[in-house]
Amino acid sequence: MYTVLKRKKKFSQKYRVNGIEIFSLDGFLMPTKKGKFVVHGQTIHRVKIINKQLAYPIVYQKVRKKYNRLISLLTELLVSDDSSGDCFREALNQIEKFRLEVKNKYRSYLKRKELEMMSKQLSTLQKQAKIEFLVLQNNLRNIYHSEKGK
């Protein structure tokens, strides 16, 4: 015969508060340059904001900065006179990278109206880059076929 003993698992108090495991909660992890905050002489690592209303201004500011940098980069890439088409490919890659980042990290904290506005502007820039890339590819094919035929 055997008996089953129920033993309570011991958890470190550092990771649990009132029976809730802190690192398993969904929330926005506050960005820092040095990876820590210092408050009244105490060092605090990994500050996570759980309330979406409190996280919204921080996330909005961060996404807006990235969006503005992306727009300036895209306008610079689309205006440049690159005959190989690398600038258009880079523009398309940057747009897709930004979209995936917003979708995976920040979508739950931003408002739908802001997401739609950014999406519309990025989709128009993406269409423009695709069209210019296709035109450039067609021109290069025509030049190649005309030189090959001579």
mmCIF file with all atom_site columns, C-alpha atoms in Angstrom:
data_model
loop_
_atom_site.group_PDB
_atom_site.id
_atom_site.type_symbol
_atom_site.label_atom_id
_atom_site.label_alt_id
_atom_site.label_comp_id
_atom_site.label_asym_id
_atom_site.label_entity_id
_atom_site.label_seq_id
_atom_site.pdbx_PDB_ins_code
_atom_site.Cartn_x
_atom_site.Cartn_y
_atom_site.Cartn_z
_atom_site.occupancy
_atom_site.B_iso_or_equiv
_atom_site.pdbx_formal_charge
_atom_site.auth_seq_id
_atom_site.auth_comp_id
_atom_site.auth_asym_id
_atom_site.auth_atom_id
_atom_site.pdbx_PDB_model_num
ATOM 1   C CA . MET A 1 1   ? 0.000  0.000  0.000   1.00 0.00 ? 1   MET A CA 1
ATOM 2   C CA . TYR A 1 2   ? 0.967  3.555  -0.483  1.00 0.00 ? 2   TYR A CA 1
ATOM 3   C CA . THR A 1 3   ? -0.204 6.977  0.609   1.00 0.00 ? 3   THR A CA 1
ATOM 4   C CA . VAL A 1 4   ? -0.178 10.286 -1.267  1.00 0.00 ? 4   VAL A CA 1
ATOM 5   C CA . LEU A 1 5   ? 1.335  13.228 0.533   1.00 0.00 ? 5   LEU A CA 1
ATOM 6   C CA . LYS A 1 6   ? 0.364  16.687 -0.625  1.00 0.00 ? 6   LYS A CA 1
ATOM 7   C CA . ARG A 1 7   ? 3.257  19.047 -0.173  1.00 0.00 ? 7   ARG A CA 1
ATOM 8   C CA . LYS A 1 8   ? 3.014  22.714 -0.806  1.00 0.00 ? 8   LYS A CA 1
ATOM 9   C CA . LYS A 1 9   ? 5.515  24.086 -3.242  1.00 0.00 ? 9   LYS A CA 1
ATOM 10  C CA . LYS A 1 10  ? 7.743  26.785 -1.883  1.00 0.00 ? 10  LYS A CA 1
ATOM 11  C CA . PHE A 1 11  ? 7.963  29.882 -3.996  1.00 0.00 ? 11  PHE A CA 1
ATOM 12  C CA . SER A 1 12  ? 10.317 32.748 -3.563  1.00 0.00 ? 12  SER A CA 1
ATOM 13  C CA . GLN A 1 13  ? 8.536  35.793 -2.161  1.00 0.00 ? 13  GLN A CA 1
ATOM 14  C CA . LYS A 1 14  ? 10.320 37.954 -4.685  1.00 0.00 ? 14  LYS A CA 1
ATOM 15  C CA . TYR A 1 15  ? 8.184  36.615 -7.552  1.00 0.00 ? 15  TYR A CA 1
ATOM 16  C CA . ARG A 1 16  ? 4.842  36.265 -5.781  1.00 0.00 ? 16  ARG A CA 1
ATOM 17  C CA . VAL A 1 17  ? 2.581  38.933 -4.337  1.00 0.00 ? 17  VAL A CA 1
ATOM 18  C CA . ASN A 1 18  ? -0.620 37.875 -2.578  1.00 0.00 ? 18  ASN A CA 1
ATOM 19  C CA . GLY A 1 19  ? -0.538 34.507 -4.314  1.00 0.00 ? 19  GLY A CA 1
ATOM 20  C CA . ILE A 1 20  ? -0.197 36.006 -7.808  1.00 0.00 ? 20  ILE A CA 1
ATOM 21  C CA . GLU A 1 21  ? 2.891  35.306 -9.838  1.00 0.00 ? 21  GLU A CA 1
ATOM 22  C CA . ILE A 1 22  ? 4.100  38.677 -11.093 1.00 0.00 ? 22  ILE A CA 1
ATOM 23  C CA . PHE A 1 23  ? 5.981  37.639 -14.220 1.00 0.00 ? 23  PHE A CA 1
ATOM 24  C CA . SER A 1 24  ? 3.087  35.617 -15.614 1.00 0.00 ? 24  SER A CA 1
ATOM 25  C CA . LEU A 1 25  ? 0.773  38.641 -15.764 1.00 0.00 ? 25  LEU A CA 1
ATOM 26  C CA . ASP A 1 26  ? 0.190  40.261 -19.132 1.00 0.00 ? 26  ASP A CA 1
ATOM 27  C CA . GLY A 1 27  ? 1.356  43.812 -19.251 1.00 0.00 ? 27  GLY A CA 1
ATOM 28  C CA . PHE A 1 28  ? 3.665  46.319 -20.843 1.00 0.00 ? 28  PHE A CA 1
ATOM 29  C CA . LEU A 1 29  ? 7.269  46.073 -19.699 1.00 0.00 ? 29  LEU A CA 1
ATOM 30  C CA . MET A 1 30  ? 8.638  49.558 -19.099 1.00 0.00 ? 30  MET A CA 1
ATOM 31  C CA . PRO A 1 31  ? 11.627 50.368 -21.287 1.00 0.00 ? 31  PRO A CA 1
ATOM 32  C CA . THR A 1 32  ? 14.820 51.613 -19.644 1.00 0.00 ? 32  THR A CA 1
ATOM 33  C CA . LYS A 1 33  ? 18.267 52.391 -20.950 1.00 0.00 ? 33  LYS A CA 1
ATOM 34  C CA . LYS A 1 34  ? 20.137 50.671 -18.143 1.00 0.00 ? 34  LYS A CA 1
ATOM 35  C CA . GLY A 1 35  ? 17.558 47.950 -17.403 1.00 0.00 ? 35  GLY A CA 1
ATOM 36  C CA . LYS A 1 36  ? 16.647 49.248 -13.968 1.00 0.00 ? 36  LYS A CA 1
ATOM 37  C CA . PHE A 1 37  ? 14.880 52.046 -12.140 1.00 0.00 ? 37  PHE A CA 1
ATOM 38  C CA . VAL A 1 38  ? 16.176 53.689 -8.991  1.00 0.00 ? 38  VAL A CA 1
ATOM 39  C CA . VAL A 1 39  ? 13.484 54.942 -6.594  1.00 0.00 ? 39  VAL A CA 1
ATOM 40  C CA . HIS A 1 40  ? 14.503 56.316 -3.189  1.00 0.00 ? 40  HIS A CA 1
ATOM 41  C CA . GLY A 1 41  ? 17.771 54.411 -3.334  1.00 0.00 ? 41  GLY A CA 1
ATOM 42  C CA . GLN A 1 42  ? 16.082 51.103 -4.185  1.00 0.00 ? 42  GLN A CA 1
ATOM 43  C CA . THR A 1 43  ? 16.894 49.420 -7.491  1.00 0.00 ? 43  THR A CA 1
ATOM 44  C CA . ILE A 1 44  ? 13.859 48.049 -9.294  1.00 0.00 ? 44  ILE A CA 1
ATOM 45  C CA . HIS A 1 45  ? 14.148 45.692 -12.271 1.00 0.00 ? 45  HIS A CA 1
ATOM 46  C CA . ARG A 1 46  ? 11.409 44.784 -14.761 1.00 0.00 ? 46  ARG A CA 1
ATOM 47  C CA . VAL A 1 47  ? 8.587  47.227 -14.088 1.00 0.00 ? 47  VAL A CA 1
ATOM 48  C CA . LYS A 1 48  ? 5.448  45.908 -15.773 1.00 0.00 ? 48  LYS A CA 1
ATOM 49  C CA . ILE A 1 49  ? 2.310  48.025 -16.250 1.00 0.00 ? 49  ILE A CA 1
ATOM 50  C CA . ILE A 1 50  ? -0.777 45.836 -16.143 1.00 0.00 ? 50  ILE A CA 1
ATOM 51  C CA . ASN A 1 51  ? -3.474 48.504 -16.471 1.00 0.00 ? 51  ASN A CA 1
ATOM 52  C CA . LYS A 1 52  ? -3.999 49.282 -20.179 1.00 0.00 ? 52  LYS A CA 1
ATOM 53  C CA . GLN A 1 53  ? -5.135 52.844 -19.484 1.00 0.00 ? 53  GLN A CA 1
ATOM 54  C CA . LEU A 1 54  ? -1.867 53.586 -17.700 1.00 0.00 ? 54  LEU A CA 1
ATOM 55  C CA . ALA A 1 55  ? 0.208  51.873 -20.388 1.00 0.00 ? 55  ALA A CA 1
ATOM 56  C CA . TYR A 1 56  ? -1.519 53.643 -23.285 1.00 0.00 ? 56  TYR A CA 1
ATOM 57  C CA . PRO A 1 57  ? 0.359  57.008 -23.159 1.00 0.00 ? 57  PRO A CA 1
ATOM 58  C CA . ILE A 1 58  ? 3.737  55.301 -22.886 1.00 0.00 ? 58  ILE A CA 1
ATOM 59  C CA . VAL A 1 59  ? 3.033  52.826 -25.678 1.00 0.00 ? 59  VAL A CA 1
ATOM 60  C CA . TYR A 1 60  ? 1.484  55.514 -27.886 1.00 0.00 ? 60  TYR A CA 1
ATOM 61  C CA . GLN A 1 61  ? 4.528  57.751 -27.501 1.00 0.00 ? 61  GLN A CA 1
ATOM 62  C CA . LYS A 1 62  ? 6.904  54.880 -28.257 1.00 0.00 ? 62  LYS A CA 1
ATOM 63  C CA . VAL A 1 63  ? 4.972  53.698 -31.319 1.00 0.00 ? 63  VAL A CA 1
ATOM 64  C CA . ARG A 1 64  ? 4.541  57.260 -32.579 1.00 0.00 ? 64  ARG A CA 1
ATOM 65  C CA . LYS A 1 65  ? 8.312  57.853 -32.418 1.00 0.00 ? 65  LYS A CA 1
ATOM 66  C CA . LYS A 1 66  ? 8.969  54.638 -34.334 1.00 0.00 ? 66  LYS A CA 1
ATOM 67  C CA . TYR A 1 67  ? 6.265  55.524 -36.841 1.00 0.00 ? 67  TYR A CA 1
ATOM 68  C CA . ASN A 1 68  ? 7.681  59.006 -37.461 1.00 0.00 ? 68  ASN A CA 1
ATOM 69  C CA . ARG A 1 69  ? 11.188 57.568 -37.928 1.00 0.00 ? 69  ARG A CA 1
ATOM 70  C CA . LEU A 1 70  ? 9.775  54.997 -40.341 1.00 0.00 ? 70  LEU A CA 1
ATOM 71  C CA . ILE A 1 71  ? 7.914  57.637 -42.370 1.00 0.00 ? 71  ILE A CA 1
ATOM 72  C CA . SER A 1 72  ? 11.036 59.802 -42.688 1.00 0.00 ? 72  SER A CA 1
ATOM 73  C CA . LEU A 1 73  ? 13.093 56.751 -43.696 1.00 0.00 ? 73  LEU A CA 1
ATOM 74  C CA . LEU A 1 74  ? 10.479 55.678 -46.243 1.00 0.00 ? 74  LEU A CA 1
ATOM 75  C CA . THR A 1 75  ? 10.254 59.095 -47.851 1.00 0.00 ? 75  THR A CA 1
ATOM 76  C CA . GLU A 1 76  ? 14.041 59.188 -48.067 1.00 0.00 ? 76  GLU A CA 1
ATOM 77  C CA . LEU A 1 77  ? 14.163 55.709 -49.611 1.00 0.00 ? 77  LEU A CA 1
ATOM 78  C CA . LEU A 1 78  ? 11.330 56.317 -52.074 1.00 0.00 ? 78  LEU A CA 1
ATOM 79  C CA . VAL A 1 79  ? 12.767 59.631 -53.278 1.00 0.00 ? 79  VAL A CA 1
ATOM 80  C CA . SER A 1 80  ? 16.317 58.326 -53.727 1.00 0.00 ? 80  SER A CA 1
ATOM 81  C CA . ASP A 1 81  ? 17.558 57.566 -57.247 1.00 0.00 ? 81  ASP A CA 1
ATOM 82  C CA . ASP A 1 82  ? 18.658 53.971 -56.902 1.00 0.00 ? 82  ASP A CA 1
ATOM 83  C CA . SER A 1 83  ? 18.708 52.106 -60.191 1.00 0.00 ? 83  SER A CA 1
ATOM 84  C CA . SER A 1 84  ? 19.011 48.643 -58.631 1.00 0.00 ? 84  SER A CA 1
ATOM 85  C CA . GLY A 1 85  ? 15.736 48.716 -56.673 1.00 0.00 ? 85  GLY A CA 1
ATOM 86  C CA . ASP A 1 86  ? 17.345 47.997 -53.310 1.00 0.00 ? 86  ASP A CA 1
ATOM 87  C CA . CYS A 1 87  ? 15.774 51.081 -51.759 1.00 0.00 ? 87  CYS A CA 1
ATOM 88  C CA . PHE A 1 88  ? 12.272 49.872 -52.671 1.00 0.00 ? 88  PHE A CA 1
ATOM 89  C CA . ARG A 1 89  ? 12.943 46.416 -51.245 1.00 0.00 ? 89  ARG A CA 1
ATOM 90  C CA . GLU A 1 90  ? 14.301 47.984 -48.074 1.00 0.00 ? 90  GLU A CA 1
ATOM 91  C CA . ALA A 1 91  ? 11.218 50.215 -47.814 1.00 0.00 ? 91  ALA A CA 1
ATOM 92  C CA . LEU A 1 92  ? 8.909  47.212 -48.156 1.00 0.00 ? 92  LEU A CA 1
ATOM 93  C CA . ASN A 1 93  ? 10.914 45.286 -45.551 1.00 0.00 ? 93  ASN A CA 1
ATOM 94  C CA . GLN A 1 94  ? 10.794 48.168 -43.068 1.00 0.00 ? 94  GLN A CA 1
ATOM 95  C CA . ILE A 1 95  ? 7.029  48.551 -43.500 1.00 0.00 ? 95  ILE A CA 1
ATOM 96  C CA . GLU A 1 96  ? 6.440  44.850 -42.894 1.00 0.00 ? 96  GLU A CA 1
ATOM 97  C CA . LYS A 1 97  ? 8.772  44.837 -39.887 1.00 0.00 ? 97  LYS A CA 1
ATOM 98  C CA . PHE A 1 98  ? 6.922  47.769 -38.308 1.00 0.00 ? 98  PHE A CA 1
ATOM 99  C CA . ARG A 1 99  ? 3.526  46.186 -38.948 1.00 0.00 ? 99  ARG A CA 1
ATOM 100 C CA . LEU A 1 100 ? 4.555  42.912 -37.331 1.00 0.00 ? 100 LEU A CA 1
ATOM 101 C CA . GLU A 1 101 ? 6.063  44.684 -34.340 1.00 0.00 ? 101 GLU A CA 1
ATOM 102 C CA . VAL A 1 102 ? 2.921  46.724 -33.728 1.00 0.00 ? 102 VAL A CA 1
ATOM 103 C CA . LYS A 1 103 ? 0.727  43.669 -34.238 1.00 0.00 ? 103 LYS A CA 1
ATOM 104 C CA . ASN A 1 104 ? 2.666  41.474 -31.832 1.00 0.00 ? 104 ASN A CA 1
ATOM 105 C CA . LYS A 1 105 ? 3.719  43.908 -29.115 1.00 0.00 ? 105 LYS A CA 1
ATOM 106 C CA . TYR A 1 106 ? 1.528  46.998 -29.021 1.00 0.00 ? 106 TYR A CA 1
ATOM 107 C CA . ARG A 1 107 ? -1.850 46.270 -30.627 1.00 0.00 ? 107 ARG A CA 1
ATOM 108 C CA . SER A 1 108 ? -3.633 45.537 -27.352 1.00 0.00 ? 108 SER A CA 1
ATOM 109 C CA . TYR A 1 109 ? -2.570 48.886 -25.862 1.00 0.00 ? 109 TYR A CA 1
ATOM 110 C CA . LEU A 1 110 ? -3.400 51.182 -28.793 1.00 0.00 ? 110 LEU A CA 1
ATOM 111 C CA . LYS A 1 111 ? -6.783 52.390 -29.955 1.00 0.00 ? 111 LYS A CA 1
ATOM 112 C CA . ARG A 1 112 ? -8.329 51.028 -33.129 1.00 0.00 ? 112 ARG A CA 1
ATOM 113 C CA . LYS A 1 113 ? -8.599 54.495 -34.711 1.00 0.00 ? 113 LYS A CA 1
ATOM 114 C CA . GLU A 1 114 ? -4.837 55.084 -34.400 1.00 0.00 ? 114 GLU A CA 1
ATOM 115 C CA . LEU A 1 115 ? -4.023 51.636 -35.750 1.00 0.00 ? 115 LEU A CA 1
ATOM 116 C CA . GLU A 1 116 ? -6.273 52.180 -38.767 1.00 0.00 ? 116 GLU A CA 1
ATOM 117 C CA . MET A 1 117 ? -4.743 55.593 -39.484 1.00 0.00 ? 117 MET A CA 1
ATOM 118 C CA . MET A 1 118 ? -1.198 54.208 -39.399 1.00 0.00 ? 118 MET A CA 1
ATOM 119 C CA . SER A 1 119 ? -2.246 51.204 -41.449 1.00 0.00 ? 119 SER A CA 1
ATOM 120 C CA . LYS A 1 120 ? -3.823 53.347 -44.189 1.00 0.00 ? 120 LYS A CA 1
ATOM 121 C CA . GLN A 1 121 ? -0.759 55.550 -44.533 1.00 0.00 ? 121 GLN A CA 1
ATOM 122 C CA . LEU A 1 122 ? 1.613  52.594 -44.551 1.00 0.00 ? 122 LEU A CA 1
ATOM 123 C CA . SER A 1 123 ? -0.479 50.724 -47.096 1.00 0.00 ? 123 SER A CA 1
ATOM 124 C CA . THR A 1 124 ? -0.394 53.695 -49.497 1.00 0.00 ? 124 THR A CA 1
ATOM 125 C CA . LEU A 1 125 ? 3.377  53.951 -49.119 1.00 0.00 ? 125 LEU A CA 1
ATOM 126 C CA . GLN A 1 126 ? 3.661  50.197 -49.577 1.00 0.00 ? 126 GLN A CA 1
ATOM 127 C CA . LYS A 1 127 ? 1.592  50.313 -52.780 1.00 0.00 ? 127 LYS A CA 1
ATOM 128 C CA . GLN A 1 128 ? 3.720  53.153 -54.099 1.00 0.00 ? 128 GLN A CA 1
ATOM 129 C CA . ALA A 1 129 ? 6.936  51.259 -53.343 1.00 0.00 ? 129 ALA A CA 1
ATOM 130 C CA . LYS A 1 130 ? 5.598  48.100 -55.013 1.00 0.00 ? 130 LYS A CA 1
ATOM 131 C CA . ILE A 1 131 ? 4.543  49.990 -58.129 1.00 0.00 ? 131 ILE A CA 1
ATOM 132 C CA . GLU A 1 132 ? 7.879  51.783 -58.435 1.00 0.00 ? 132 GLU A CA 1
ATOM 133 C CA . PHE A 1 133 ? 9.748  48.523 -57.845 1.00 0.00 ? 133 PHE A CA 1
ATOM 134 C CA . LEU A 1 134 ? 7.735  46.761 -60.567 1.00 0.00 ? 134 LEU A CA 1
ATOM 135 C CA . VAL A 1 135 ? 8.297  49.651 -62.985 1.00 0.00 ? 135 VAL A CA 1
ATOM 136 C CA . LEU A 1 136 ? 12.023 49.521 -62.283 1.00 0.00 ? 136 LEU A CA 1
ATOM 137 C CA . GLN A 1 137 ? 12.083 45.741 -62.773 1.00 0.00 ? 137 GLN A CA 1
ATOM 138 C CA . ASN A 1 138 ? 10.234 46.057 -66.094 1.00 0.00 ? 138 ASN A CA 1
ATOM 139 C CA . ASN A 1 139 ? 12.640 48.747 -67.280 1.00 0.00 ? 139 ASN A CA 1
ATOM 140 C CA . LEU A 1 140 ? 15.639 46.603 -66.359 1.00 0.00 ? 140 LEU A CA 1
ATOM 141 C CA . ARG A 1 141 ? 14.123 43.606 -68.191 1.00 0.00 ? 141 ARG A CA 1
ATOM 142 C CA . ASN A 1 142 ? 13.473 45.728 -71.297 1.00 0.00 ? 142 ASN A CA 1
ATOM 143 C CA . ILE A 1 143 ? 17.040 47.027 -71.258 1.00 0.00 ? 143 ILE A CA 1
ATOM 144 C CA . TYR A 1 144 ? 18.424 43.525 -70.773 1.00 0.00 ? 144 TYR A CA 1
ATOM 145 C CA . HIS A 1 145 ? 16.316 42.050 -73.591 1.00 0.00 ? 145 HIS A CA 1
ATOM 146 C CA . SER A 1 146 ? 17.158 44.902 -75.972 1.00 0.00 ? 146 SER A CA 1
ATOM 147 C CA . GLU A 1 147 ? 20.909 44.487 -75.306 1.00 0.00 ? 147 GLU A CA 1
ATOM 148 C CA . LYS A 1 148 ? 20.638 40.732 -75.637 1.00 0.00 ? 148 LYS A CA 1
ATOM 149 C CA . GLY A 1 149 ? 18.862 41.012 -78.986 1.00 0.00 ? 149 GLY A CA 1
ATOM 150 C CA . LYS A 1 150 ? 21.593 43.192 -80.541 1.00 0.00 ? 150 LYS A CA 1
#
